[in-house]
Every structure is written in structure tokens, then in C-alpha cells.
Amino acid sequence: MHYDFRTNVNWKALAEEHTLLDDLAGEARRREEEAHATTIALLNTTYRTWQRMFRRRPRIRFNGCYISTINYIRAGQQTNSLAWNSPVHIVTYYRYLRLFRDGTAITLCTVEEPSNVVHHMTKDALALHKGGAMAHLPSSTMQHALRARWRLSSAADFVDEDKEVSLADTEGNLFIESDGGGNYLYRMELALRTAGKSGSNNKLAWRGFYSYNKSAAVWDEFTLKDIKPFFFSRVKSYGFSELQSSQ
């Protein structure tokens, strides 16, 4: 799991200034030691056993996609008011989120159903269909996919809190930042949850959704009124290129 961003929103290496005196290997080793110390502390104070930690500690699932299904009603004809017999359209659209082990992610908002989308949520497909290489699926959909990056929350995110927060409670929030193209960046703040008995960490509940205007340096917040949580869906296979690389 990553508790710091490992790339920028376009999947390029983070711009860091180093001098000849900086110990890059030592910094990487320090991060590993801190992560190990946190794990041991949680084992001794919260989870007690490795099995319970594996089941209950917030973690990302990589063998599929998180999908949010949103429905809303739209008037079927132009009118100033809706009556009980007025025609309406029930519109359904989806938000897709795939997270990768290297700290990168792909986000997509479309009306296409999961069966037409999830198998194409790969980095190769994102590059291939950029700009709409073809007029049909999957290009017509994947051209709207966005590159993103993700990280989980840690104790460092709660240093300014007025009340004391336990070490276990500092984990479990997910931050995703994506480049909307042009002048905007997007930031999603989600919380890892468990829904049902089919598995753990299979739900992402919304905590906040924001856009950033780069030219004006202004943050705006989207309403969460009609947005539904993400639920994890296992994907047995992705594109042919990923199948080859896994063999």
C-alpha cells in the first residue's frame, strides 16, 4: 500500500530536488522502516493476529475495478412542471476506478455498461485510444478515461486534528487525483468500507469531490447528493497485453 503519492497525475516521476549530499537510498529505507513500525504497532494494539490484520486493515484491491452506478430522472418532454402522467427518462451512468500497485490509477465516467468497459481499463488501452483512435467501442469510451494517482491516509494526515485519533483510525481514507485535461484537476476523497459478507474493503464511500482551476488557483466542491458509492467488481482478465505480461 502507498501512503504517499508516487507519481504526478500524469504518471510521470515526481519532481524532487536533490543534492549530492542527499541519501536517496537512506530515505527509501526510512520509509520502509516507518511502514514496518506502523504495521507492528497495529498488530500489537489493534488486530492482535496477522490473519485479522489481513482481513480488517484497510487495503486496496487490485484484481478488478471499483464501479459506481448512478441513476437520475430527466423530463421526457419540455415542460415547466412534471405531472404524474408526464413522460420521463431514467438515465443511468457509471463511474469506473481501477487502481494499480505502482500508485497510478485510471478513472472514467460513461454511460457504457461494465461489460463493455472493465476489460479495457488498462494502461495500454488508455494510450491506444487516446483522442478516439476509432469511432466504435472501446475507443469511443476509453478516449474519455483519465490518468490519475492514489494514496491512502496515514497519521501524517491527522497531525492538525484537535482531538487525538488512534493509529488504526488514521488509515482507511483514499485520495485520488486526476488530470481533467486543459485547465482542471480533480480530487476524490473516499473511505474504504466493507459491504456484505462477500469480502472486505469492497466499498468506497464518498467523503468529498473537488475540482481545481489551475489558471485561477481556485478549488470548487461538487455536491455529493446524487453520487453513489463505488463497489468492487472482480475482473478475471483484462487486455491481451496484460495477459502476456503476467505469464
C-alpha atoms as one frame of an Amber mdcrd trajectory, in Angstrom:
protein
   0.000   0.000   0.000   1.109   3.582  -0.652   0.662   6.334   1.932   2.408
   8.966  -0.217   1.863   9.822  -3.874   4.449   8.010  -6.001   3.869   9.868
  -9.303   2.244  13.047 -10.545  -1.263  12.925 -12.032   0.149  12.144 -15.498
   2.134   9.138 -14.203   5.475  10.896 -14.510   8.083  10.832 -11.775   7.622
  13.356  -9.004   9.842  16.390  -9.406  12.161  16.328  -6.417  15.257  18.418
  -5.898  18.248  16.518  -4.579  21.816  17.435  -3.822  24.889  15.246  -3.834
  24.625  15.082  -0.043  21.129  13.549  -0.104  20.960   9.873   0.756  18.197
   8.624  -1.560  18.685   5.002  -0.567  18.544   6.018   3.078  15.290   7.915
   2.519  13.694   4.886   0.871  14.925   2.706   3.718  13.481   5.141   6.273
  10.052   4.954   4.623  10.153   1.165   4.676  11.143   1.175   8.345   8.315
   3.584   9.217   5.783   1.429   7.357   7.064  -1.686   9.130   6.909   0.036
  12.521   3.311   1.117  11.854   2.355  -2.429  10.886   3.878  -3.897  14.047
   2.207  -1.241  16.214  -1.193  -2.004  14.670  -0.613  -5.729  15.124   0.133
  -5.317  18.825  -2.571  -2.764  19.667  -5.489  -3.333  17.295  -5.540  -6.541
  15.278  -3.612  -8.959  17.531  -3.162 -11.582  14.783  -1.836 -11.416  11.219
  -4.979 -13.085   9.913  -7.226 -10.459  11.492  -4.983  -7.695  10.178  -5.175
  -9.072   6.643  -8.955  -9.216   6.811  -9.663  -5.939   8.582  -6.868  -3.497
   7.809  -7.871  -1.055   5.047  -6.243  -2.010   1.756  -6.781  -1.568  -1.954
  -7.978  -4.456  -4.096  -6.157  -4.721  -7.418  -7.823  -7.697  -9.125 -10.747
  -5.744 -10.529 -12.485  -2.362 -10.718 -14.494  -0.213  -8.362 -17.786   0.787
 -10.030 -20.339   3.425  -9.056 -23.805   3.236 -10.661 -25.827   6.462 -10.715
 -29.464   6.820 -11.783 -31.441  10.018 -12.183 -34.755  11.048 -13.741 -34.968
  13.526 -16.616 -38.120  15.015 -18.114 -39.217  13.270 -21.301 -40.531  16.448
 -22.894 -40.066  20.167 -22.494 -42.371  21.387 -19.751 -42.368  23.821 -16.868
 -43.715  21.274 -14.403 -43.958  17.500 -14.068 -47.354  15.850 -13.671 -47.989
  12.258 -12.624 -48.579  11.248 -16.248 -45.665  13.185 -17.757 -43.133  11.014
 -19.627 -39.696  10.763 -18.030 -36.333   9.216 -18.866 -34.391   7.193 -16.298
 -30.747   7.906 -17.100 -28.007   5.581 -15.874 -24.300   6.317 -15.973 -21.248
   4.770 -14.351 -18.009   5.841 -12.729 -15.139   3.379 -13.052 -11.991   3.350
 -10.972  -9.057   0.999 -11.394  -6.061   1.276  -9.064  -2.605  -0.109  -9.841
   0.069  -1.339  -7.448   2.546   1.361  -8.532   0.340   4.188  -7.226  -1.286
   5.083 -10.554  -4.967   4.796 -11.454  -7.483   5.140 -14.289 -10.826   6.909
 -13.838 -13.709   7.000 -16.290 -17.258   8.370 -16.323 -19.512   6.982 -19.067
 -22.980   5.638 -19.876 -21.483   2.378 -21.181 -22.263  -0.708 -19.104 -19.497
  -2.574 -17.235 -19.411  -5.468 -19.722 -18.280  -3.000 -22.412 -15.727  -1.204
 -20.256 -13.963  -3.113 -17.479 -11.834  -5.346 -19.727 -10.385  -2.246 -21.415
  -9.357  -0.412 -18.231  -5.648  -0.891 -18.926  -2.750   1.488 -19.442  -2.149
   0.167 -22.954  -5.786   0.723 -23.926  -5.694   4.227 -22.465  -2.693   5.117
 -24.642  -4.064   3.350 -27.732  -7.472   5.022 -27.697  -6.347   8.491 -26.646
  -8.077  11.064 -28.822 -10.529   8.500 -30.186  -8.467   6.304 -32.488 -11.667
   4.671 -33.766 -15.329   5.665 -33.822 -16.589   2.496 -32.119 -16.054   0.709
 -28.818 -13.753   0.703 -26.969 -12.232   3.889 -28.473 -15.458   5.871 -28.208
 -15.417   5.273 -24.448 -11.756   4.914 -23.464 -10.844   8.233 -25.093 -12.538
   9.878 -22.091 -10.590   7.918 -19.463  -8.254   9.956 -17.259  -4.871   9.229
 -15.774  -4.780   9.517 -12.004  -2.760   8.731  -8.904  -3.775   7.401  -5.483
  -2.618   7.106  -1.908  -4.058   6.004   1.416  -4.256   8.187   4.500  -1.809
   7.890   7.372  -1.108   9.505  10.728   0.515  12.430   8.880  -2.946  13.491
   7.634  -4.236  13.959  11.195  -1.458  15.974  12.840  -3.636  19.114  12.896
  -6.695  17.426  14.406  -7.939  18.918  17.687  -8.753  15.536  19.195  -6.464
  12.549  19.389  -7.011   9.921  16.698  -5.936   6.318  17.154  -3.373   4.889
  14.766  -5.927   2.465  13.303  -8.410   5.285  12.630  -5.848   7.277  10.646
  -5.906   4.608   7.942  -8.799   3.901   5.615  -9.218   7.113   3.626  -8.331
   7.085  -0.063  -7.197  10.142  -2.039  -7.305  10.118  -5.846  -6.150  12.989
  -8.039  -6.654  13.100 -11.813  -5.893  15.480 -14.668  -9.124  16.502 -16.375
  -7.243  17.850 -19.361  -6.883  21.516 -20.082  -7.281  23.738 -17.064  -8.705
  21.426 -14.398  -7.558  18.854 -11.874  -9.929  16.644  -9.893  -9.602  15.233
  -6.395 -11.741  12.457  -4.936 -11.717  11.702  -1.222 -13.152   8.285  -0.381
 -13.348   5.961   2.608 -12.678   2.221   2.440 -15.618   0.247   3.787 -16.924
  -3.318   3.786 -20.349  -4.152   2.359 -21.986  -7.543   2.833 -20.177 -10.779
   3.592 -18.560 -11.400   0.215 -15.274  -9.725   1.120 -13.571  -6.832   2.878
 -12.640  -3.410   1.518 -15.166  -3.818  -1.290 -16.837  -0.418  -0.958 -15.610
   3.162  -1.396 -17.832   5.753   0.280 -17.586   9.381  -0.815 -16.128  11.962
   1.566 -15.522  14.781  -0.903 -15.184  15.604  -4.601 -13.312  18.718  -5.759
 -12.050  20.457  -8.886  -9.067  22.783  -9.112  -8.846  25.591 -11.665  -5.134
  25.827 -12.425  -5.211  29.271 -14.035  -7.281  30.864 -11.253  -5.800  28.711
  -8.459  -9.311  28.120  -7.096 -10.846  24.991  -5.549 -14.535  24.163  -6.087
 -16.553  21.409  -4.422 -19.065  19.158  -6.185 -22.251  18.178  -4.406 -22.442
  14.547  -3.298 -26.243  14.472  -3.235 -26.779  12.214  -6.253 -23.422  10.400
  -6.324 -23.406   6.763  -5.224 -20.545   4.831  -3.594 -18.192   2.559  -5.510
 -18.440  -1.213  -5.150 -15.647  -3.584  -6.081 -16.135  -5.949  -9.006 -13.574
  -8.654  -9.700 -12.295  -8.807 -13.291 -10.980 -12.186 -14.422  -8.966 -10.838
 -17.354  -8.005  -7.511 -18.868  -6.375  -6.776 -22.207  -4.205  -9.271 -24.082
  -1.058  -7.284 -23.260  -1.612  -7.697 -19.518  -2.292 -11.402 -20.015   1.058
 -11.753 -21.786   2.979  -9.795 -19.142   1.569 -11.962 -16.352   2.768 -15.197
 -17.957
